Every structure is written in C-alpha cells, then in structure tokens.
Tab-separated table of C-alpha atoms in Angstrom:
chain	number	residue	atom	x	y	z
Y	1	UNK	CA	124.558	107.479	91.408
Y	2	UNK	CA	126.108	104.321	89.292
Y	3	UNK	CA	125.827	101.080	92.396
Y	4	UNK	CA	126.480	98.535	88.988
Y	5	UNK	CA	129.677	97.688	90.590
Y	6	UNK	CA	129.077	97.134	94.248
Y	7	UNK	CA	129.879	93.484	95.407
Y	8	UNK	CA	127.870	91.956	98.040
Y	9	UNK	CA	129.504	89.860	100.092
Y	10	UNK	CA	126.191	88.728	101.915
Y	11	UNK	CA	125.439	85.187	101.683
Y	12	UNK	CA	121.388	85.099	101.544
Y	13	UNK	CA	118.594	83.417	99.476
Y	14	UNK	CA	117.505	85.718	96.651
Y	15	UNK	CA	114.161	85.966	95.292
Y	16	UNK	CA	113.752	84.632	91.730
Y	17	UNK	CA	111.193	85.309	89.099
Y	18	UNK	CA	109.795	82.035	89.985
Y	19	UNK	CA	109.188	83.272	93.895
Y	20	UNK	CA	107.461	86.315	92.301
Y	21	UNK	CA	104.942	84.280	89.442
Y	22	UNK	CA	104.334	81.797	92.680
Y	23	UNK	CA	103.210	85.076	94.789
Y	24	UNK	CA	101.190	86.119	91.970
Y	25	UNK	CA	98.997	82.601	91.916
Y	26	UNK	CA	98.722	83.201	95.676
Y	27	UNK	CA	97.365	86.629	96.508
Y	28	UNK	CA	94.845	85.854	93.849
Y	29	UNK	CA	91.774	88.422	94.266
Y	30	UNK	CA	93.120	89.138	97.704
Y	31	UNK	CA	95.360	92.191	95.957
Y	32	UNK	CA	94.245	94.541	93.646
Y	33	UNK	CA	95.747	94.604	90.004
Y	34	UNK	CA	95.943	98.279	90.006
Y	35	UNK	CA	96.039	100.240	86.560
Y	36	UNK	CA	98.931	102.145	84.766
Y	37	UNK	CA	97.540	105.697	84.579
Y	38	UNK	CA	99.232	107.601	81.843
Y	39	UNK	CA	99.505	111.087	83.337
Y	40	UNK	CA	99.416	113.846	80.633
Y	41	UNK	CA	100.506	117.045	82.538
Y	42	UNK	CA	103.926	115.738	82.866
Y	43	UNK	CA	105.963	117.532	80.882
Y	44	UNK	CA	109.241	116.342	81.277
Y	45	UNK	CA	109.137	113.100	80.596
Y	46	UNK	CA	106.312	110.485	79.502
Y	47	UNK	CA	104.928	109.416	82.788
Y	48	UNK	CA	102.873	106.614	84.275
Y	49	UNK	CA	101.572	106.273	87.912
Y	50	UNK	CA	101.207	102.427	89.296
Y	51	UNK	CA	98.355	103.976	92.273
Y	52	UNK	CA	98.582	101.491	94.841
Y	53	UNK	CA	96.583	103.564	97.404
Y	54	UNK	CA	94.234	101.874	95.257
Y	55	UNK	CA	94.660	98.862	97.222
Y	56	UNK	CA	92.005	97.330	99.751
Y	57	UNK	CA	94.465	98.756	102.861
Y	58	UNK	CA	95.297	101.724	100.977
Y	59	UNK	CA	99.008	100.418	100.322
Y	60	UNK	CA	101.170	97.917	98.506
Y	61	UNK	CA	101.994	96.182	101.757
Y	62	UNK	CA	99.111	93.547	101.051
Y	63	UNK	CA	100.786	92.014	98.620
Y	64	UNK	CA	103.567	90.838	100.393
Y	65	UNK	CA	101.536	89.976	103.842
Y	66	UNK	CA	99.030	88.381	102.643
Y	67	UNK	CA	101.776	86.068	100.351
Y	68	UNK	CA	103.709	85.596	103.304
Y	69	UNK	CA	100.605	84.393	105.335
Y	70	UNK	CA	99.228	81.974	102.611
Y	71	UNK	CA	102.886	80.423	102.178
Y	72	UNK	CA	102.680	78.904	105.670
Y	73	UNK	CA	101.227	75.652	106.285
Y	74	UNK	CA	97.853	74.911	107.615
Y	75	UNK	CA	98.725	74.450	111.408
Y	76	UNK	CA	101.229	77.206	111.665
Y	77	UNK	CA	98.814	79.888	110.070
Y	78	UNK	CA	95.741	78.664	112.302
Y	79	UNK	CA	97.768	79.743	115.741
Y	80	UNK	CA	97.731	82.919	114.424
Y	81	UNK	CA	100.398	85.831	113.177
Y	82	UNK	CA	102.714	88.559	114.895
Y	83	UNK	CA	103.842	91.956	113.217
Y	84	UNK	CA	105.755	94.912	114.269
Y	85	UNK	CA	104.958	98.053	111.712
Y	86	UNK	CA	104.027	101.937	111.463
Y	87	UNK	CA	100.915	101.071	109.648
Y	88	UNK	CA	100.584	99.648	106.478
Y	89	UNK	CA	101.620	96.511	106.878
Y	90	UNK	CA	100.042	96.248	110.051
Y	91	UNK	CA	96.676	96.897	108.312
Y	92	UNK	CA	97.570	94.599	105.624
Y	93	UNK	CA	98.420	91.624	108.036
Y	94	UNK	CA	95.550	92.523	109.972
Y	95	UNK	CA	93.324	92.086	106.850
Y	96	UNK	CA	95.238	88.997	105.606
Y	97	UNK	CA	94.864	87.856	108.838
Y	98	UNK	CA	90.896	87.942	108.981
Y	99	UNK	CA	90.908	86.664	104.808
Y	100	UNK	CA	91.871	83.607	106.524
Y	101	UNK	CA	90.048	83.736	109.609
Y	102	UNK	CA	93.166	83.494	112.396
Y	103	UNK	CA	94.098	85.661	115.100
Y	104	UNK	CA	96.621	88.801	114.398
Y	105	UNK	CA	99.022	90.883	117.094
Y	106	UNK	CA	100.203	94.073	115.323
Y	107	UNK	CA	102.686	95.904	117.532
Y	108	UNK	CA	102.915	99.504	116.540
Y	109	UNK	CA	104.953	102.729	117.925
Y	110	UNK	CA	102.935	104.774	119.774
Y	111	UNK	CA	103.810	107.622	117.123
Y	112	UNK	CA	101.611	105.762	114.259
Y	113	UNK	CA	99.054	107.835	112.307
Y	114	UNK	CA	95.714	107.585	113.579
Y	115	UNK	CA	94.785	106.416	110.084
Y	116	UNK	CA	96.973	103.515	110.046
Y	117	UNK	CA	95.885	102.418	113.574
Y	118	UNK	CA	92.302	102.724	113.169
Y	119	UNK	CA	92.401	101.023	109.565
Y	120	UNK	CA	94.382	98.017	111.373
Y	121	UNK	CA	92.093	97.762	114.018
Y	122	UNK	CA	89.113	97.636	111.817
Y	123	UNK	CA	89.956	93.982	110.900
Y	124	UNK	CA	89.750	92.938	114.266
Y	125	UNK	CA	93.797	92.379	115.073
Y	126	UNK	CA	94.658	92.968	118.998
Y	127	UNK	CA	96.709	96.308	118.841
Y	128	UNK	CA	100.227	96.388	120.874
Y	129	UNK	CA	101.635	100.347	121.397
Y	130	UNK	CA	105.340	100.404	122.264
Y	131	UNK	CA	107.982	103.467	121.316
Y	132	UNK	CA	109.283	102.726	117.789
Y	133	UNK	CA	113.068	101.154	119.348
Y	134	UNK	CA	110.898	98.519	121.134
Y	135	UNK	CA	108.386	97.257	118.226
Y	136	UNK	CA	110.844	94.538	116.801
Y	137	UNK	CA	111.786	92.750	120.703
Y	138	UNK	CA	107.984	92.775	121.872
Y	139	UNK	CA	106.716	91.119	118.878
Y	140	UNK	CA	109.634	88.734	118.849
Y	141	UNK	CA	108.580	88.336	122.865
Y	142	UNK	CA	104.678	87.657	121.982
Y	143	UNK	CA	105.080	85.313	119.132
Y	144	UNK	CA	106.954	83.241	121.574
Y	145	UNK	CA	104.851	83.554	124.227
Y	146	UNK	CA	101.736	82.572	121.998
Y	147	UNK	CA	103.436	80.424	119.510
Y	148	UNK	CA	102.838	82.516	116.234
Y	149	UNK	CA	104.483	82.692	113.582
Y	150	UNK	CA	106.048	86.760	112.543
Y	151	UNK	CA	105.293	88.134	109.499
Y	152	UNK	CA	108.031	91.315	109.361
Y	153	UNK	CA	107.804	94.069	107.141
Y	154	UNK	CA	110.122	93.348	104.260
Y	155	UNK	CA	112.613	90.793	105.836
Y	156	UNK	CA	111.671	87.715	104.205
Y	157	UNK	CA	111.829	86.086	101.200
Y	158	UNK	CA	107.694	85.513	100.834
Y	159	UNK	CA	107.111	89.051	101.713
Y	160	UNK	CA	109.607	90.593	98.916
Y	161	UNK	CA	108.274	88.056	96.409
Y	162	UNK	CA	104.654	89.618	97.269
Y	163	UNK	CA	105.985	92.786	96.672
Y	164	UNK	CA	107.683	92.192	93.385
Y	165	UNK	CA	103.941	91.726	91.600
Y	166	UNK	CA	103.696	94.942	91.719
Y	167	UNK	CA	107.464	94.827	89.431
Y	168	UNK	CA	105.184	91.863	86.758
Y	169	UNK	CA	102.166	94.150	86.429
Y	170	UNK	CA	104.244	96.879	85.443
Y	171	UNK	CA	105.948	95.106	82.874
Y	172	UNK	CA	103.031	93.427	81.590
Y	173	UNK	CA	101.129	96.439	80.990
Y	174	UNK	CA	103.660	99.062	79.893
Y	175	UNK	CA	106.562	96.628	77.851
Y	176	UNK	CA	108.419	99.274	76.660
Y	177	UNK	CA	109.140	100.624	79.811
Y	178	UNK	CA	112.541	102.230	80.298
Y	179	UNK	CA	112.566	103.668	83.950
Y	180	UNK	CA	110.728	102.487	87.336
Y	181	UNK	CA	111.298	104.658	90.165
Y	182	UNK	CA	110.294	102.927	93.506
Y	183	UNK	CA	110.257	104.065	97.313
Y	184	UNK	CA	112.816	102.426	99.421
Y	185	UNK	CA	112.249	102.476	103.130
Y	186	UNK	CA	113.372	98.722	104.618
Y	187	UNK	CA	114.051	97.981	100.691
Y	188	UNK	CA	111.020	94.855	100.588
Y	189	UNK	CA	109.086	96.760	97.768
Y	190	UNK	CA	112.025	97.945	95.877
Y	191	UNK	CA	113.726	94.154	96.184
Y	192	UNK	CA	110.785	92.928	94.616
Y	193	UNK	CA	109.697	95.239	92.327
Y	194	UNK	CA	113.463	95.343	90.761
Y	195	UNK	CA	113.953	91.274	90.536
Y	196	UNK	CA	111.058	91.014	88.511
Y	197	UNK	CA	111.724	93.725	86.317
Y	198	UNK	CA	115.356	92.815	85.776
Y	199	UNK	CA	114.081	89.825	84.680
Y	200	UNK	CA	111.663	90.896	82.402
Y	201	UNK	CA	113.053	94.010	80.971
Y	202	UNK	CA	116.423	93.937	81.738
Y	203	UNK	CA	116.803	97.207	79.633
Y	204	UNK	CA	115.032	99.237	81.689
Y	205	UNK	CA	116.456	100.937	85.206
Y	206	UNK	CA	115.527	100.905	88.488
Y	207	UNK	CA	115.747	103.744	90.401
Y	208	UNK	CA	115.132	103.843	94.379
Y	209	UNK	CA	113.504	106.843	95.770
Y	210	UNK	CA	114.238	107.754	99.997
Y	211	UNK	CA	113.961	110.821	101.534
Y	212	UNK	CA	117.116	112.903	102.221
Y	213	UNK	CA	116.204	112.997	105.571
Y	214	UNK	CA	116.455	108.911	106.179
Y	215	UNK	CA	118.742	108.919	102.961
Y	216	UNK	CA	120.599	105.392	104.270
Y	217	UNK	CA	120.397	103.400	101.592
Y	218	UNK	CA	121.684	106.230	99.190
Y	219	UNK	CA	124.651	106.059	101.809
Y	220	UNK	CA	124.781	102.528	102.063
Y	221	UNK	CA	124.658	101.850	98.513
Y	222	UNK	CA	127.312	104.193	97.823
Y	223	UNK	CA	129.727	103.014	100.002
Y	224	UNK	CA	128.930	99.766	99.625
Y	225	UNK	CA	127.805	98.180	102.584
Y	226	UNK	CA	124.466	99.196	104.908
Y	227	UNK	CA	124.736	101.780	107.360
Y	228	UNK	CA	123.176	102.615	109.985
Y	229	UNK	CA	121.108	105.759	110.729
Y	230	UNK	CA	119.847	106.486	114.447
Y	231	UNK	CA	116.328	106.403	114.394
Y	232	UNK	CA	115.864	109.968	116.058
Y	233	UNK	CA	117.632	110.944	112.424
Y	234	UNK	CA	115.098	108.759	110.234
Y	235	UNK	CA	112.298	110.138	112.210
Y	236	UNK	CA	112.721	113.598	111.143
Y	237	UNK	CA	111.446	112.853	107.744
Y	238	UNK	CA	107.065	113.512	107.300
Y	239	UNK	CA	107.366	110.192	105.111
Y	240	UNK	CA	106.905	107.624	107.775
Y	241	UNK	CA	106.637	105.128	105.947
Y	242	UNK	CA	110.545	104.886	105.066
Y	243	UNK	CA	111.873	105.597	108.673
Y	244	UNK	CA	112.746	101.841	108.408
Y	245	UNK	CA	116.390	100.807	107.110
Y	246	UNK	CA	117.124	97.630	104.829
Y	247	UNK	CA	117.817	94.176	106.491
Y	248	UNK	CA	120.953	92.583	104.944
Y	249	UNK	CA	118.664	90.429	102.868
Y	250	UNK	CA	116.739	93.184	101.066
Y	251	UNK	CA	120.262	94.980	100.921
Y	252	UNK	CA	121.528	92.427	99.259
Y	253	UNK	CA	118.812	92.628	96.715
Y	254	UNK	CA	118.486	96.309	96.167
Y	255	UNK	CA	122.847	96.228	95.180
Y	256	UNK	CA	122.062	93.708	92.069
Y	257	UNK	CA	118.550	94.717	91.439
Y	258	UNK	CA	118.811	98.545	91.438
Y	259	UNK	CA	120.172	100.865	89.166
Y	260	UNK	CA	120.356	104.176	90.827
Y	261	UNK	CA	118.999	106.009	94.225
Y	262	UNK	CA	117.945	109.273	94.764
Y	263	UNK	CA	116.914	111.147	97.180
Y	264	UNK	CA	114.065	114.121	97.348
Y	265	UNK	CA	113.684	116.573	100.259
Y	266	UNK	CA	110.406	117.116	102.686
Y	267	UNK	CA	109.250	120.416	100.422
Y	268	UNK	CA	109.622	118.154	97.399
Y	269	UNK	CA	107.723	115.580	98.887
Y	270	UNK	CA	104.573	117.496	99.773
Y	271	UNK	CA	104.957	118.865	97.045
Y	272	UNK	CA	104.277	115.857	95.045
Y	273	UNK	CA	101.716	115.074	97.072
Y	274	UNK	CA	99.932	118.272	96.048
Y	275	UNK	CA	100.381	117.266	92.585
Y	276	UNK	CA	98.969	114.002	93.088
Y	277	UNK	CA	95.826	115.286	95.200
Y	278	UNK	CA	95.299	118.162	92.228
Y	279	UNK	CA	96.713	116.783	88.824
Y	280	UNK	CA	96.214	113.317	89.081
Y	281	UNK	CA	93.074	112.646	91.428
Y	282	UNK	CA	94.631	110.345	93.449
Y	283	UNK	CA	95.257	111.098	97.499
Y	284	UNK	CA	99.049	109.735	98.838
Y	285	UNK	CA	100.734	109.813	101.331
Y	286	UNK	CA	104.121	111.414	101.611
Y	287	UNK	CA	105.877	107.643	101.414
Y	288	UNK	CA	103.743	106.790	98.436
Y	289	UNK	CA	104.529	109.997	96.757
Y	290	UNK	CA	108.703	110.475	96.589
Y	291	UNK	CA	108.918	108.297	93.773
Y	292	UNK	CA	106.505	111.289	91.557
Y	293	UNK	CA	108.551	113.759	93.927
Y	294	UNK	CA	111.805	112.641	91.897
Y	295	UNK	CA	110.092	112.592	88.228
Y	296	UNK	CA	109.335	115.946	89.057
Y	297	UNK	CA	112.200	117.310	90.681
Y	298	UNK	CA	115.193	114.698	89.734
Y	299	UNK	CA	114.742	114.462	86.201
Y	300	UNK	CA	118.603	115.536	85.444
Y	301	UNK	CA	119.384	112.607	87.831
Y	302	UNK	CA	117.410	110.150	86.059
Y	303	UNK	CA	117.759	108.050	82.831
Y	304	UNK	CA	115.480	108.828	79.945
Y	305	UNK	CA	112.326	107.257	78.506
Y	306	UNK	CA	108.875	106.138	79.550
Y	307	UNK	CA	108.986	106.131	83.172
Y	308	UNK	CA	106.663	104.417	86.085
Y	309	UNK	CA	106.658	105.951	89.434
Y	310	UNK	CA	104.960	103.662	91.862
Y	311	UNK	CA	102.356	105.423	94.313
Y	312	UNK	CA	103.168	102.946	97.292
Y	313	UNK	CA	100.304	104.306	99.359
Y	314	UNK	CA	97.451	106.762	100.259
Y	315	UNK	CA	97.168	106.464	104.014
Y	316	UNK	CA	97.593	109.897	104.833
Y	317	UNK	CA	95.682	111.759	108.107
Y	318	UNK	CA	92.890	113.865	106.584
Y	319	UNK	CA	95.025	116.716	108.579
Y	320	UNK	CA	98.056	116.378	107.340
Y	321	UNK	CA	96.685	116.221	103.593
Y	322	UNK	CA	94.499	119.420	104.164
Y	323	UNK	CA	97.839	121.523	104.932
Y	324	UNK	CA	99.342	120.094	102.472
Y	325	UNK	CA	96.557	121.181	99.867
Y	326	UNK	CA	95.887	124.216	101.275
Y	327	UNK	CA	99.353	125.220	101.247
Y	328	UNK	CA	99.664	124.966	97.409
C-alpha cells in the first residue's frame, strides 16, 4: 500500500535528525548498540535482524524512556516519573528511573504478562493494576496528585527521538540498506526509526508491520486520517505489544516517514517467532517478531533489496514461547 500522497493536516512538532543525534549523546551506555545479524537461511531476500531483545529490559522501549527522562531538568526529574504501559516501557521507565535514582509509578492493565510485571518491578517502581481503558486517566490522576512528571509510551517528541537511534544504527552499520520493516503499535518506534532513516538514506523504504488483528494504522493510513479501533478488537491479537493505536503526533510522523504498511496474521506471527527461537537463536516476543513475520510471509508486498527487520523485543512468558516451539 502506496501512503506517498496522504496530506496531514495535523499541526504538531516533528522530530528532526537533530532530536535523534541529541538522543543518541543522551542514552549514552544506558542503551545497548545492538548488532546487525546477517541471517543466512533467508532465502528470499538478503536479510538482517536489528535484535533488540538484546536490550537491558529486553525491548527497544529504553531508548526512548530513558531519553525522555534525561531531557527533563534537574528538579522535575528528582520528584519522580509516571507511566501507563503493558510492559516494556514500564520496565524501561522503571529502570531509567532507578539509572537516575528517583521514584517511578508504572500503571499497568491487570492483563500484563507476568514477565513484563515482574521485570518492572525488579527496579524497584511502585506497581499500579487498573483494566487496560483506565491506565491513561489514573496515571494522569497520580502524576497530579504527586507532582510527577509522565513519561507516555510513544506520545512525545523525546520519546520518538529515543526511538529513532535504533533508525541511525541501522544506517550506520548496513549503508546500503534498501528496506526497514518496523512494528507499529502507538507508531513511537516506527516515527523514529523512519525520520532518521529518511534522512540518511532517503532511498531506502520504510515499511510498518501491525497485526491484522489491530490493523489501524493500515486503515488509518489508507484512508488518510487515524481511526479508531475498540480496544476489545485490538486485544484479540497475541502481540500485545501493538494493542496501542497512534496519537496524532506519531500519526503525523508515520504519513511522511513511512513508505508502506502491512499487515501479518496471528499464525504468521508465531510463526516467526518459531523461526526466530530455531533459525536465528534469538527468543521474541510476538510484537518483536511481525516485522520477520512479513519478510517471510509478505515478500510480494514488499520492495526489493537488502532488508532490516527490527526485533522490537523478547519479553515473552516462558509459556507462551514453549507452545509456540513445541508446536513447530
């Protein structure tokens, strides 16, 4: 699907290059600069995985909190930070969080893998449960009541800038590179990761990955303008990761910055997690895996060339990743 000529009519502050090369001096050591690994059994096309399950918290999402965190000023970060998430990022606030020594409240829905929660509450951060509707109003509620400042998800401009490292490493150590394929959930990672690499290597396309099953931006894209999915419909999919929907500022991003979405269904996706547990070493979790789902399955839909599919994350109950194994 060609989105080259949807106008957004949005009026928000994108992230530039500069944002992104700023978030790079920032997160430092504190993120991992994870490897290109050239992966040999794919036949289809020349393929690269970008593993960040290789990340201290398992995920991407560090990037982008811990950016967001070391962007505010000395006072506002020592009363201490609010997040509402599923898991990674609440594990990767939780850890920025205690990098810097302040206090953390993670709100989570009471659905959350038991990985993500006990990896957040390793780092010390006071846990909140609420059902998934409610995560967004009761950390909006406690940062008020304690005067914190919120770190959300992907809606902000430090947070997408985090993410896009992941978009300069890429480039940096694969120049040639023709295709990135990145998950797309609330659209923070995919923002990011396609502003710096438009910028870089402006020949090379950006592809979006979502499941079918919480396929809104797909929609959204191609009509357009976002959309709304009920989250009883975004829930269905086993890649929880990208239950969330894109905030009119990462929107507005992912219509200049992307190229292309596709979407991959729930067999596809386990699927590729098999493949990534057996042919590539490397454990994912169904949201960290769609982007290798659609090398391997949505090659017809894709352009040609040397292609990086981004592992976003590996935080996957030990459960869950045994049926999936085991089912192969």
């Amino acid at each position: 699907m060609d989105i080259s000529d949807i106008c957004d009519n949005v009026v928000v502050d994108r992230v530039t290059i500069a944002d992104i090369e700023a978030a790079v001096q920032r997160t430092g050591e504190a993120a991992v600069r994870t490897p290109l690994l050239a992966q040999p059994w794919s036949t289809g096309r020349p393929l690269w995985l970008k593993p960040e399950s290789l990340q201290p918290t398992g995920a991407f999402k560090i990037r982008g909190a811990y950016n967001a965190i070391a962007a505010l000023d000395d006072a506002d970060r020592a009363r201490g930070v609010v997040t509402y998430s599923s898991g990674n990022h609440a594990s990767a606030v939780a850890r920025a969080a205690w990098l810097f020594g302040v206090p953390a409240t993670i709100v989570m829905q009471d659905s959350a893998p038991r990985v993500k929660v006990t990896a957040t509450a390793a780092y010390g951060a006071e846990i909140v449960t609420v059902a998934m509707a409610d995560r967004e109003r009761e950390a909006q509620r406690l940062a008020e009541e304690h005067g914190r400042h919120i770190v959300p998800p992907f809606d902000h401009p430090d947070v997408i800038a985090g993410q896009g490292t992941v978009g300069i490493e890429i480039v940096e150590q694969l120049g040639d590179v023709d295709v990135v394929l990145v998950p797309v959930g609330g659209g923070g990672l995919a923002s990011g990761v396609g502003t710096a690499v438009r910028q870089l290597r402006p020949h090379a396309a950006v592809v979006a990955v979502e499941p079918e099953l919480a396929g809104d931006t797909a929609q959204g894209l191609r009509e357009g303008h976002r959309v709304d999915w009920p989250g009883e419909l975004r829930a269905r999919t086993v890649a929880d990761g990208l239950r969330t929907q894109p905030s009119e500022l990462t929107f507005a991003h992912l219509t200049e910055v992307v190229d292309a979405v596709v979407t991959v269904t729930e067999q596809e996706i386990r699927d590729a997690v098999h493949a990534l547990a057996l042919r590539s070493r490397l454990v994912a979790e169904p949201s960290g895996a769609v982007a290798v789902a659609a090398a391997l399955y949505r090659d017809h839909e894709l352009p040609p060339g040397r292609t990086v599919a981004v592992v976003s994350g590996g935080n996957i109950d030990a459960d869950l990743l045994a049926e999936i194994v085991c089912a192969g």
